PDB file of C-alpha atoms in Angstrom:
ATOM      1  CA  UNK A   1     117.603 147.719 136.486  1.00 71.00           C
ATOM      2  CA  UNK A   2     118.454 148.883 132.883  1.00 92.00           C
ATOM      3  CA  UNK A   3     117.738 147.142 130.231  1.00 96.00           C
ATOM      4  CA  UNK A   4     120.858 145.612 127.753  1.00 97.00           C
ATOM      5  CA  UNK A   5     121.100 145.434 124.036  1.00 97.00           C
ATOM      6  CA  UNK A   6     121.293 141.229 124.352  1.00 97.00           C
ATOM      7  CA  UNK A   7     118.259 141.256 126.376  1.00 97.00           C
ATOM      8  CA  UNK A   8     116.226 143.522 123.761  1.00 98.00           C
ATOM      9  CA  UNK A   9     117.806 140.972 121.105  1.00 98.00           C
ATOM     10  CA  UNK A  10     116.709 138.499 123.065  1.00 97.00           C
ATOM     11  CA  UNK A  11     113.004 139.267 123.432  1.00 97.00           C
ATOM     12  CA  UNK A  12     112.993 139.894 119.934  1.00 98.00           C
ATOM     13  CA  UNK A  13     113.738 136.509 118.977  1.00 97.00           C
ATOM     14  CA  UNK A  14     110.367 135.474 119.979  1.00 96.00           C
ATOM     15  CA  UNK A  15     108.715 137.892 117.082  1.00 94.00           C
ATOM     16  CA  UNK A  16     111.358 136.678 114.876  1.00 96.00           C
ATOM     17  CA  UNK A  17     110.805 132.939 114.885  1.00 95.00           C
ATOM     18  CA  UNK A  18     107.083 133.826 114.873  1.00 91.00           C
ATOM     19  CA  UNK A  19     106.538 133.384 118.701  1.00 94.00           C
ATOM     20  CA  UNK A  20     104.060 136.130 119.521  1.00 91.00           C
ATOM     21  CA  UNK A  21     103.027 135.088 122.338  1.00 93.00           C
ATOM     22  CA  UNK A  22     105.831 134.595 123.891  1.00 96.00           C
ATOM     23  CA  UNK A  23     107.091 137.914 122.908  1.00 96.00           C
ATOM     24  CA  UNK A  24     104.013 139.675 124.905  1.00 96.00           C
ATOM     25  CA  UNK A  25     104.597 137.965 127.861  1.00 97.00           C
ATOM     26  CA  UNK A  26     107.426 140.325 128.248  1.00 97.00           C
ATOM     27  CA  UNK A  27     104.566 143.254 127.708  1.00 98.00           C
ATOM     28  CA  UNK A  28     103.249 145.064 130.701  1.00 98.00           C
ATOM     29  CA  UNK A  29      98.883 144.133 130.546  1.00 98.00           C
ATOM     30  CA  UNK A  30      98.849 147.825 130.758  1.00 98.00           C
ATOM     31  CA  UNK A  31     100.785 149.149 128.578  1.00 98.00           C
ATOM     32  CA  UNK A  32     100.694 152.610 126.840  1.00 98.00           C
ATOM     33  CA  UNK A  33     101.120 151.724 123.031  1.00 98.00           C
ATOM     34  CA  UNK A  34     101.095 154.285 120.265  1.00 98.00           C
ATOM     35  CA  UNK A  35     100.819 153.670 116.500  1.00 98.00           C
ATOM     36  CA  UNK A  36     101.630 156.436 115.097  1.00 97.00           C
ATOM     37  CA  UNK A  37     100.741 157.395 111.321  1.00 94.00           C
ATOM     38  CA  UNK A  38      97.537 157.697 109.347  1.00 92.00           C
ATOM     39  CA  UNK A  39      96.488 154.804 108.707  1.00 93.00           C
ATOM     40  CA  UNK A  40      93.567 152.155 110.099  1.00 93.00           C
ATOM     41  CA  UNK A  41      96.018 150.987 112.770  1.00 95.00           C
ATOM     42  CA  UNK A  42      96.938 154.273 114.065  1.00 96.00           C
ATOM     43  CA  UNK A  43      95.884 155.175 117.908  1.00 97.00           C
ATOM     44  CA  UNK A  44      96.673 155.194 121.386  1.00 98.00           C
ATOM     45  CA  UNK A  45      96.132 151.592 123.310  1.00 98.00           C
ATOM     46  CA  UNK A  46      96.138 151.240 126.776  1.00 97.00           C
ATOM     47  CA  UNK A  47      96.343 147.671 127.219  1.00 97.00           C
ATOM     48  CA  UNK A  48      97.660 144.670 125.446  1.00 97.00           C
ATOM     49  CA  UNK A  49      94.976 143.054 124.641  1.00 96.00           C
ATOM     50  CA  UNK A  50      93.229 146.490 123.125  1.00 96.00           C
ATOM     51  CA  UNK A  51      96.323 146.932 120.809  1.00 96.00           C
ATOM     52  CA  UNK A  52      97.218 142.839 120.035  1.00 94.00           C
ATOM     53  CA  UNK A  53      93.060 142.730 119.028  1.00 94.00           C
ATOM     54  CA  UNK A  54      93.405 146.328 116.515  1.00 94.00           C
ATOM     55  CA  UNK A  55      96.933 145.843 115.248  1.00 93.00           C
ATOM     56  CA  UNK A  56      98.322 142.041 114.844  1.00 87.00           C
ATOM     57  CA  UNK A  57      94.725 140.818 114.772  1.00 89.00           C
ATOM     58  CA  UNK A  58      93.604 143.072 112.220  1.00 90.00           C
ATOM     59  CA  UNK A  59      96.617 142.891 109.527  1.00 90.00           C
ATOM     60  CA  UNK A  60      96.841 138.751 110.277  1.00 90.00           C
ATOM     61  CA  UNK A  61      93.357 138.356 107.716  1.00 91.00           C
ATOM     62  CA  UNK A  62      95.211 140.472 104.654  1.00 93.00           C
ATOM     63  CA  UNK A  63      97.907 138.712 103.921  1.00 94.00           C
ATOM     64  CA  UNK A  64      99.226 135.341 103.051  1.00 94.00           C
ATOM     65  CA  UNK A  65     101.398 134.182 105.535  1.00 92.00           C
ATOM     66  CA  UNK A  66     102.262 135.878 109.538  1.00 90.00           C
ATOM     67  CA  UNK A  67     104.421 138.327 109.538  1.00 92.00           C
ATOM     68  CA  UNK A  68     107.978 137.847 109.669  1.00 93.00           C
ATOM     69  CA  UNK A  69     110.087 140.290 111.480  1.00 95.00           C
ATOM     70  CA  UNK A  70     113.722 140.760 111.317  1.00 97.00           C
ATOM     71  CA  UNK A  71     115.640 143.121 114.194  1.00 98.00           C
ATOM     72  CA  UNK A  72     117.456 145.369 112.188  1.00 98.00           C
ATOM     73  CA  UNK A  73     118.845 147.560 115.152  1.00 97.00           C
ATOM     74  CA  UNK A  74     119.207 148.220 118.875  1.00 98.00           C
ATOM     75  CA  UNK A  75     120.645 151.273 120.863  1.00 98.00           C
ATOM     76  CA  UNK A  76     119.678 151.671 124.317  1.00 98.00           C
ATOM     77  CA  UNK A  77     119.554 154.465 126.690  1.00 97.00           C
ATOM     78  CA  UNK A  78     118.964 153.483 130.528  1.00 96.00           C
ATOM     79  CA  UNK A  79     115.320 151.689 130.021  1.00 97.00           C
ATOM     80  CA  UNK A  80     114.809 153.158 126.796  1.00 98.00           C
ATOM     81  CA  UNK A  81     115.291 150.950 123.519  1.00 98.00           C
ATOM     82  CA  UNK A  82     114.789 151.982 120.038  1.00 98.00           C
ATOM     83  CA  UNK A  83     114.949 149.296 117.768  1.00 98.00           C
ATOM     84  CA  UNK A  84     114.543 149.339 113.785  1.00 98.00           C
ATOM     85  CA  UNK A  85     112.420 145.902 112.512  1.00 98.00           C
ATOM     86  CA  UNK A  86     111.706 144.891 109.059  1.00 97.00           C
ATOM     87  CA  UNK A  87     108.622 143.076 108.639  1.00 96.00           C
ATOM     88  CA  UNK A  88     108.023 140.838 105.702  1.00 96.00           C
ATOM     89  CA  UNK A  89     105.162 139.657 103.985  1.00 95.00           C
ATOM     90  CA  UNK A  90     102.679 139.192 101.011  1.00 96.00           C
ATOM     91  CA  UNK A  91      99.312 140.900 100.588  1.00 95.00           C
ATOM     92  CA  UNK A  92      96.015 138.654  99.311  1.00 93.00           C
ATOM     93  CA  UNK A  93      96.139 140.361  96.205  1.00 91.00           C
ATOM     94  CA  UNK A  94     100.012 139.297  95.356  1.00 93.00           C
ATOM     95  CA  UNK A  95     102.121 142.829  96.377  1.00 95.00           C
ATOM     96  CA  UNK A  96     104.937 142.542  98.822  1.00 96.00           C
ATOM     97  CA  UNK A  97     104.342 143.341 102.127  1.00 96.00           C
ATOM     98  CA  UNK A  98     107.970 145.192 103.145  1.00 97.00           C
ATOM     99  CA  UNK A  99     107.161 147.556 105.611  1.00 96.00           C
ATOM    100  CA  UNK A 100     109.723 148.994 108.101  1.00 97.00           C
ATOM    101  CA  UNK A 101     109.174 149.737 111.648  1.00 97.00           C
ATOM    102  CA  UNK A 102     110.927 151.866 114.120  1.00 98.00           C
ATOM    103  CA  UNK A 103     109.494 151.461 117.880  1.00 98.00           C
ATOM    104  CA  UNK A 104     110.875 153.223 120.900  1.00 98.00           C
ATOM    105  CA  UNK A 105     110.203 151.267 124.088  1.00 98.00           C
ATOM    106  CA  UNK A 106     109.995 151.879 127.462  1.00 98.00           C
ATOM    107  CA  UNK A 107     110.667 149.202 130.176  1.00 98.00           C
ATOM    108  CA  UNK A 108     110.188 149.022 133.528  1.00 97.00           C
ATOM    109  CA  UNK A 109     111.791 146.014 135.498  1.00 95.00           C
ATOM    110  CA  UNK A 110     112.667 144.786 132.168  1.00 95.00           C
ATOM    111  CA  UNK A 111     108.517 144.664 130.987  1.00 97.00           C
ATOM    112  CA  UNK A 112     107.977 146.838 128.226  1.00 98.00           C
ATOM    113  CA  UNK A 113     105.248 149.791 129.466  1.00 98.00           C
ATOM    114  CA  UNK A 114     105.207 152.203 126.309  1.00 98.00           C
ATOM    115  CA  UNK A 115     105.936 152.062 122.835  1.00 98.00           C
ATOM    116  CA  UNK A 116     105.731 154.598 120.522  1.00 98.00           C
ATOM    117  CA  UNK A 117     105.799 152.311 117.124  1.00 98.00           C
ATOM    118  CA  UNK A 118     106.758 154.283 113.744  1.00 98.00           C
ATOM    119  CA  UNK A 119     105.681 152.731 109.867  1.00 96.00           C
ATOM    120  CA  UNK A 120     104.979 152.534 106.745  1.00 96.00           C
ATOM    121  CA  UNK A 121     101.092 154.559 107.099  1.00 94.00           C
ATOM    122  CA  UNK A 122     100.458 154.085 102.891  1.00 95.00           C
ATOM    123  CA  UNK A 123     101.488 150.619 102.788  1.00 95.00           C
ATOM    124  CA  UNK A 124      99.194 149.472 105.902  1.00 95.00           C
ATOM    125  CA  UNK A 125      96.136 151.364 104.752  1.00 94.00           C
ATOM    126  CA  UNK A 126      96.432 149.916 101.344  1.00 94.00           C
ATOM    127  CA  UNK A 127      96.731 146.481 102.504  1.00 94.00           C
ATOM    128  CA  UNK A 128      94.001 147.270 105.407  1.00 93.00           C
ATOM    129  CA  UNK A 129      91.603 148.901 102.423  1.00 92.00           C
ATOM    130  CA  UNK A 130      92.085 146.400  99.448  1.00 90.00           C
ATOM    131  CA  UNK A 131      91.292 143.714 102.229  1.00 83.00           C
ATOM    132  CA  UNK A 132      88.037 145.571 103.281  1.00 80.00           C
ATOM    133  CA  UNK A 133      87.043 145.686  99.523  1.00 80.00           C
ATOM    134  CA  UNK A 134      87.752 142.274  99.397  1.00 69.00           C
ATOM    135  CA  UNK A 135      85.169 141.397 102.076  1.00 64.00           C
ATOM    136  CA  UNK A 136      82.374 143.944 100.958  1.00 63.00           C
ATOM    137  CA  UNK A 137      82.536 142.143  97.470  1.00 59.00           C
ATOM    138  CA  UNK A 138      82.102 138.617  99.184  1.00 51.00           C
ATOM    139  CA  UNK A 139      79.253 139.979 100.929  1.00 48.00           C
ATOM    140  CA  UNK A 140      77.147 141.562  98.125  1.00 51.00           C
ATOM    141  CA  UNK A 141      78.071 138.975  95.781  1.00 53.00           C
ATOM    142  CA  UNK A 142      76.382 135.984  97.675  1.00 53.00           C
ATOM    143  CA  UNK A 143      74.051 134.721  95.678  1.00 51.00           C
TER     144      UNK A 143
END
């Protein structure tokens, strides 16, 4: 079965209203997820719970507020999607988090199975390092 642009908007709707979970249901356990970039989120998962744990996990503690994604664009090929998010933000320390995100997706019986997942690399490992020295300084400074 291929997949359709209104069921890719669809399943998007979950990230959009904040819904993670509900969103991943829709994600394969095993799944073959690929940051790419240079940054402290980069790398190759192999399972859900492996990339939810170092990716959404690990940028929830730097900023304010969740995330808040907007779907930006869809084109599909067969059971490929490519979709263009923008995912808003702000950082502990007060900057903007406006980082934009291009994933291409792979489903298979309309569960998502890889993702290649494009981004901002600067603008993650600033907010991943300044949060990092944020923690180091609470550390050494208990007194």
């Amino acid at each position: 079965m291929k997949i359709t642009k209104e069921e890719v908007r669809n399943l998007f709707k979950h990230l959009e209203k904040g819904d993670a979970d509900s969103f991943f249901t829709n994600v394969s356990e095993n799944v073959d997820w690929t940051v790419m970039g240079t940054h402290p989120l980069a790398g190759h998962y192999t399972s859900l719970e492996d990339f939810r744990q170092n990716t959404f996990n690990r940028l929830a503690p730097c900023l304010t507020a969740p995330i808040q994604l907007v779907l930006k664009t869809v084109f599909i090929d067969g059971d490929t999607a490519i979709v263009e998010l923008q995912a808003t933000s702000q950082a502990k320390s007060g900057w903007d988090f406006d980082n934009q995100y291009c994933w291409i997706i792979e489903f298979r019986d309309k569960i998502i199975v890889r993702v290649r997942a494009y981004l901002d690399s600067n603008m993650v490992a600033r907010l991943i390092a300044e949060e990092e020295e944020e923690s180091t300084k609470v550390y050494f400074n208990r007194g």
